[in-house]
Amino acid sequence: LGVSLALAIFAAAFSDLLDDARHDRTIDALTGTLNRHGLEEAIATRLKNPAWPTSVVLCDVDHFKRINDGHGHDVGDAVLKEIGSILRHAARKNDLVGRFGGEEFLVLLSDADLQKATQCAERLRLAVASHEFPLLSDSGSVTASFGVAECRPGEAWESLFKRADICLYAAKHAGRNRTIAG
């Protein structure tokens, strides 16, 4: 009986360690969103049997280098953490939200055509722009630019991402703090 109990406790502890390792491997420690690895795994799974339509939203924090240079990297990290929280809470329940790299975030929307995805991106953009970031001594505001693309039937992930990225850079070049879909 004692050996069986010890094995059961060991198995439960080992299972917890595996869950923690899996969590650490897929979650961005700073923002609490999926990290790039977690996003890529989840996207691959979702695109195997996609719920149509499927769209992607890319978000890039405007003038983030100015935040880091003017306020320090600790404040920049706090801004990224808050933006991660804003995006997670403003996105729909089944949307995937992750930090793709640096100050860039990605949201994968299942069952959202280009129009719905653009509306979602605008909701996210306004949520970021209206949020007050208390650690910023100047205006306390941060904006972000968004690029949106809808997956075409049979389209590879790389192509979908590239189209959203082109839209994101168009938003940046058009003056930032805007959403462009294509």
CSV table of C-alpha atoms in Angstrom, one decimal:
chain,number,residue,atom,x,y,z
A,1,LEU,CA,0.0,0.0,0.0
A,2,GLY,CA,2.8,2.4,0.9
A,3,VAL,CA,4.7,1.7,-2.4
A,4,SER,CA,1.5,2.3,-4.4
A,5,LEU,CA,0.8,5.6,-2.6
A,6,ALA,CA,4.5,6.7,-3.2
A,7,LEU,CA,4.2,5.8,-6.9
A,8,ALA,CA,0.9,7.7,-7.2
A,9,ILE,CA,2.5,10.8,-5.5
A,10,PHE,CA,5.5,10.5,-7.8
A,11,ALA,CA,3.4,10.2,-10.9
A,12,ALA,CA,1.3,13.3,-9.9
A,13,ALA,CA,4.5,15.3,-9.2
A,14,PHE,CA,6.0,14.2,-12.5
A,15,SER,CA,2.8,15.1,-14.3
A,16,ASP,CA,3.0,18.6,-12.7
A,17,LEU,CA,6.6,19.0,-13.8
A,18,LEU,CA,5.7,18.0,-17.4
A,19,ASP,CA,2.8,20.6,-17.4
A,20,ASP,CA,5.1,23.3,-16.1
A,21,ALA,CA,7.7,22.5,-18.8
A,22,ARG,CA,5.1,22.5,-21.5
A,23,HIS,CA,3.8,25.8,-20.2
A,24,ASP,CA,7.3,27.4,-20.1
A,25,ARG,CA,7.9,26.2,-23.6
A,26,THR,CA,4.8,27.8,-25.1
A,27,ILE,CA,4.1,30.9,-23.0
A,28,ASP,CA,6.0,34.2,-23.1
A,29,ALA,CA,7.0,34.8,-19.5
A,30,LEU,CA,6.8,38.6,-19.9
A,31,THR,CA,3.4,39.1,-21.5
A,32,GLY,CA,1.5,35.9,-20.5
A,33,THR,CA,0.6,35.4,-24.2
A,34,LEU,CA,1.8,32.5,-26.4
A,35,ASN,CA,5.4,32.8,-27.4
A,36,ARG,CA,6.5,32.3,-31.0
A,37,HIS,CA,7.0,28.6,-30.5
A,38,GLY,CA,3.6,28.3,-28.9
A,39,LEU,CA,2.0,30.3,-31.6
A,40,GLU,CA,3.6,28.2,-34.4
A,41,GLU,CA,2.4,24.9,-32.7
A,42,ALA,CA,-1.1,26.2,-32.2
A,43,ILE,CA,-1.3,27.7,-35.7
A,44,ALA,CA,-0.1,24.5,-37.3
A,45,THR,CA,-2.8,22.6,-35.4
A,46,ARG,CA,-5.5,25.0,-36.2
A,47,LEU,CA,-4.6,25.2,-39.9
A,48,LYS,CA,-4.7,21.4,-40.3
A,49,ASN,CA,-8.5,21.6,-39.9
A,50,PRO,CA,-9.3,25.2,-40.1
A,51,ALA,CA,-12.6,26.7,-39.1
A,52,TRP,CA,-13.4,28.9,-42.1
A,53,PRO,CA,-12.9,31.7,-42.5
A,54,THR,CA,-9.6,32.2,-40.6
A,55,SER,CA,-7.8,35.5,-40.4
A,56,VAL,CA,-4.6,36.8,-38.9
A,57,VAL,CA,-4.0,40.2,-37.2
A,58,LEU,CA,-0.4,41.5,-36.7
A,59,CYS,CA,0.2,44.2,-34.1
A,60,ASP,CA,3.3,46.3,-33.8
A,61,VAL,CA,3.8,48.8,-31.0
A,62,ASP,CA,4.4,52.3,-32.5
A,63,HIS,CA,7.7,54.0,-31.6
A,64,PHE,CA,8.6,51.3,-29.1
A,65,LYS,CA,12.4,52.2,-29.4
A,66,ARG,CA,11.5,55.6,-28.1
A,67,ILE,CA,9.9,54.1,-25.0
A,68,ASN,CA,12.9,51.9,-24.3
A,69,ASP,CA,15.4,54.8,-25.0
A,70,GLY,CA,13.4,57.4,-23.1
A,71,HIS,CA,12.2,55.5,-20.1
A,72,GLY,CA,14.4,52.4,-19.9
A,73,HIS,CA,13.9,48.7,-20.8
A,74,ASP,CA,12.1,48.0,-17.5
A,75,VAL,CA,9.4,50.5,-18.5
A,76,GLY,CA,9.4,49.0,-22.1
A,77,ASP,CA,8.9,45.6,-20.6
A,78,ALA,CA,6.0,46.9,-18.4
A,79,VAL,CA,4.4,48.3,-21.6
A,80,LEU,CA,4.7,45.0,-23.4
A,81,LYS,CA,3.2,43.2,-20.4
A,82,GLU,CA,0.2,45.6,-20.4
A,83,ILE,CA,-0.3,45.3,-24.1
A,84,GLY,CA,-0.3,41.5,-23.9
A,85,SER,CA,-2.9,41.8,-21.2
A,86,ILE,CA,-5.0,44.3,-23.3
A,87,LEU,CA,-4.9,42.0,-26.3
A,88,ARG,CA,-5.8,38.9,-24.4
A,89,HIS,CA,-8.8,40.5,-22.8
A,90,ALA,CA,-10.0,42.4,-25.9
A,91,ALA,CA,-9.7,39.3,-28.2
A,92,ARG,CA,-12.4,36.8,-28.5
A,93,LYS,CA,-12.4,33.7,-26.3
A,94,ASN,CA,-11.2,31.3,-29.0
A,95,ASP,CA,-8.6,33.6,-30.6
A,96,LEU,CA,-4.9,32.8,-30.3
A,97,VAL,CA,-2.9,35.7,-28.9
A,98,GLY,CA,0.8,35.7,-28.8
A,99,ARG,CA,4.0,37.7,-28.8
A,100,PHE,CA,5.6,37.0,-32.2
A,101,GLY,CA,8.8,38.8,-31.4
A,102,GLY,CA,10.1,42.0,-29.8
A,103,GLU,CA,7.2,44.4,-29.8
A,104,GLU,CA,5.1,42.5,-32.3
A,105,PHE,CA,2.0,40.5,-31.4
A,106,LEU,CA,-0.1,38.1,-33.5
A,107,VAL,CA,-3.8,37.2,-33.2
A,108,LEU,CA,-5.2,34.2,-35.1
A,109,LEU,CA,-9.0,34.5,-35.5
A,110,SER,CA,-11.0,31.4,-36.3
A,111,ASP,CA,-14.4,31.9,-37.9
A,112,ALA,CA,-13.6,35.5,-38.9
A,113,ASP,CA,-13.6,36.8,-42.4
A,114,LEU,CA,-11.6,39.9,-43.4
A,115,GLN,CA,-14.4,42.3,-42.3
A,116,LYS,CA,-14.8,40.7,-38.9
A,117,ALA,CA,-11.0,40.5,-38.4
A,118,THR,CA,-10.6,44.1,-39.4
A,119,GLN,CA,-13.3,45.1,-36.8
A,120,CYS,CA,-11.5,43.0,-34.2
A,121,ALA,CA,-8.2,44.7,-35.1
A,122,GLU,CA,-9.8,48.1,-34.7
A,123,ARG,CA,-11.2,47.1,-31.3
A,124,LEU,CA,-7.7,46.0,-30.3
A,125,ARG,CA,-6.2,49.1,-31.6
A,126,LEU,CA,-8.6,51.4,-29.8
A,127,ALA,CA,-8.1,49.3,-26.6
A,128,VAL,CA,-4.4,49.9,-26.7
A,129,ALA,CA,-4.7,53.6,-27.7
A,130,SER,CA,-7.2,54.4,-24.9
A,131,HIS,CA,-5.2,52.6,-22.2
A,132,GLU,CA,-3.2,54.8,-19.9
A,133,PHE,CA,0.3,53.5,-19.2
A,134,PRO,CA,1.1,54.9,-15.7
A,135,LEU,CA,4.9,54.3,-16.0
A,136,LEU,CA,5.2,56.7,-19.0
A,137,SER,CA,5.9,60.1,-17.6
A,138,ASP,CA,5.0,62.0,-20.7
A,139,SER,CA,1.5,61.4,-22.2
A,140,GLY,CA,1.0,58.0,-20.7
A,141,SER,CA,-0.3,56.8,-24.1
A,142,VAL,CA,0.9,54.1,-26.5
A,143,THR,CA,-0.4,53.3,-29.9
A,144,ALA,CA,0.0,50.3,-32.2
A,145,SER,CA,-0.4,49.6,-35.9
A,146,PHE,CA,-2.3,46.6,-37.2
A,147,GLY,CA,-2.2,44.5,-40.4
A,148,VAL,CA,-5.0,42.1,-41.3
A,149,ALA,CA,-5.3,39.3,-43.8
A,150,GLU,CA,-7.8,36.5,-44.4
A,151,CYS,CA,-6.6,33.0,-45.2
A,152,ARG,CA,-7.4,31.8,-48.7
A,153,PRO,CA,-8.4,28.2,-49.2
A,154,GLY,CA,-5.2,26.1,-49.5
A,155,GLU,CA,-3.0,29.0,-48.6
A,156,ALA,CA,0.3,28.3,-46.7
A,157,TRP,CA,0.8,29.9,-43.4
A,158,GLU,CA,3.9,31.7,-44.7
A,159,SER,CA,1.9,33.4,-47.4
A,160,LEU,CA,-0.9,34.4,-45.0
A,161,PHE,CA,1.6,35.9,-42.6
A,162,LYS,CA,3.4,37.8,-45.4
A,163,ARG,CA,0.2,39.4,-46.6
A,164,ALA,CA,-0.7,40.5,-43.0
A,165,ASP,CA,2.9,41.8,-42.6
A,166,ILE,CA,2.7,43.8,-45.8
A,167,CYS,CA,-0.6,45.4,-44.4
A,168,LEU,CA,1.1,46.1,-41.1
A,169,TYR,CA,4.0,47.9,-42.8
A,170,ALA,CA,1.5,49.9,-44.9
A,171,ALA,CA,-0.2,51.0,-41.6
A,172,LYS,CA,3.2,52.1,-40.3
A,173,HIS,CA,4.0,54.0,-43.5
A,174,ALA,CA,0.5,55.6,-43.5
A,175,GLY,CA,1.2,57.3,-40.2
A,176,ARG,CA,0.9,54.6,-37.5
A,177,ASN,CA,-2.0,54.0,-35.1
A,178,ARG,CA,-4.2,52.5,-37.7
A,179,THR,CA,-5.4,49.2,-39.2
A,180,ILE,CA,-4.9,48.2,-42.8
A,181,ALA,CA,-6.5,45.0,-44.2
A,182,GLY,CA,-5.8,43.4,-47.5
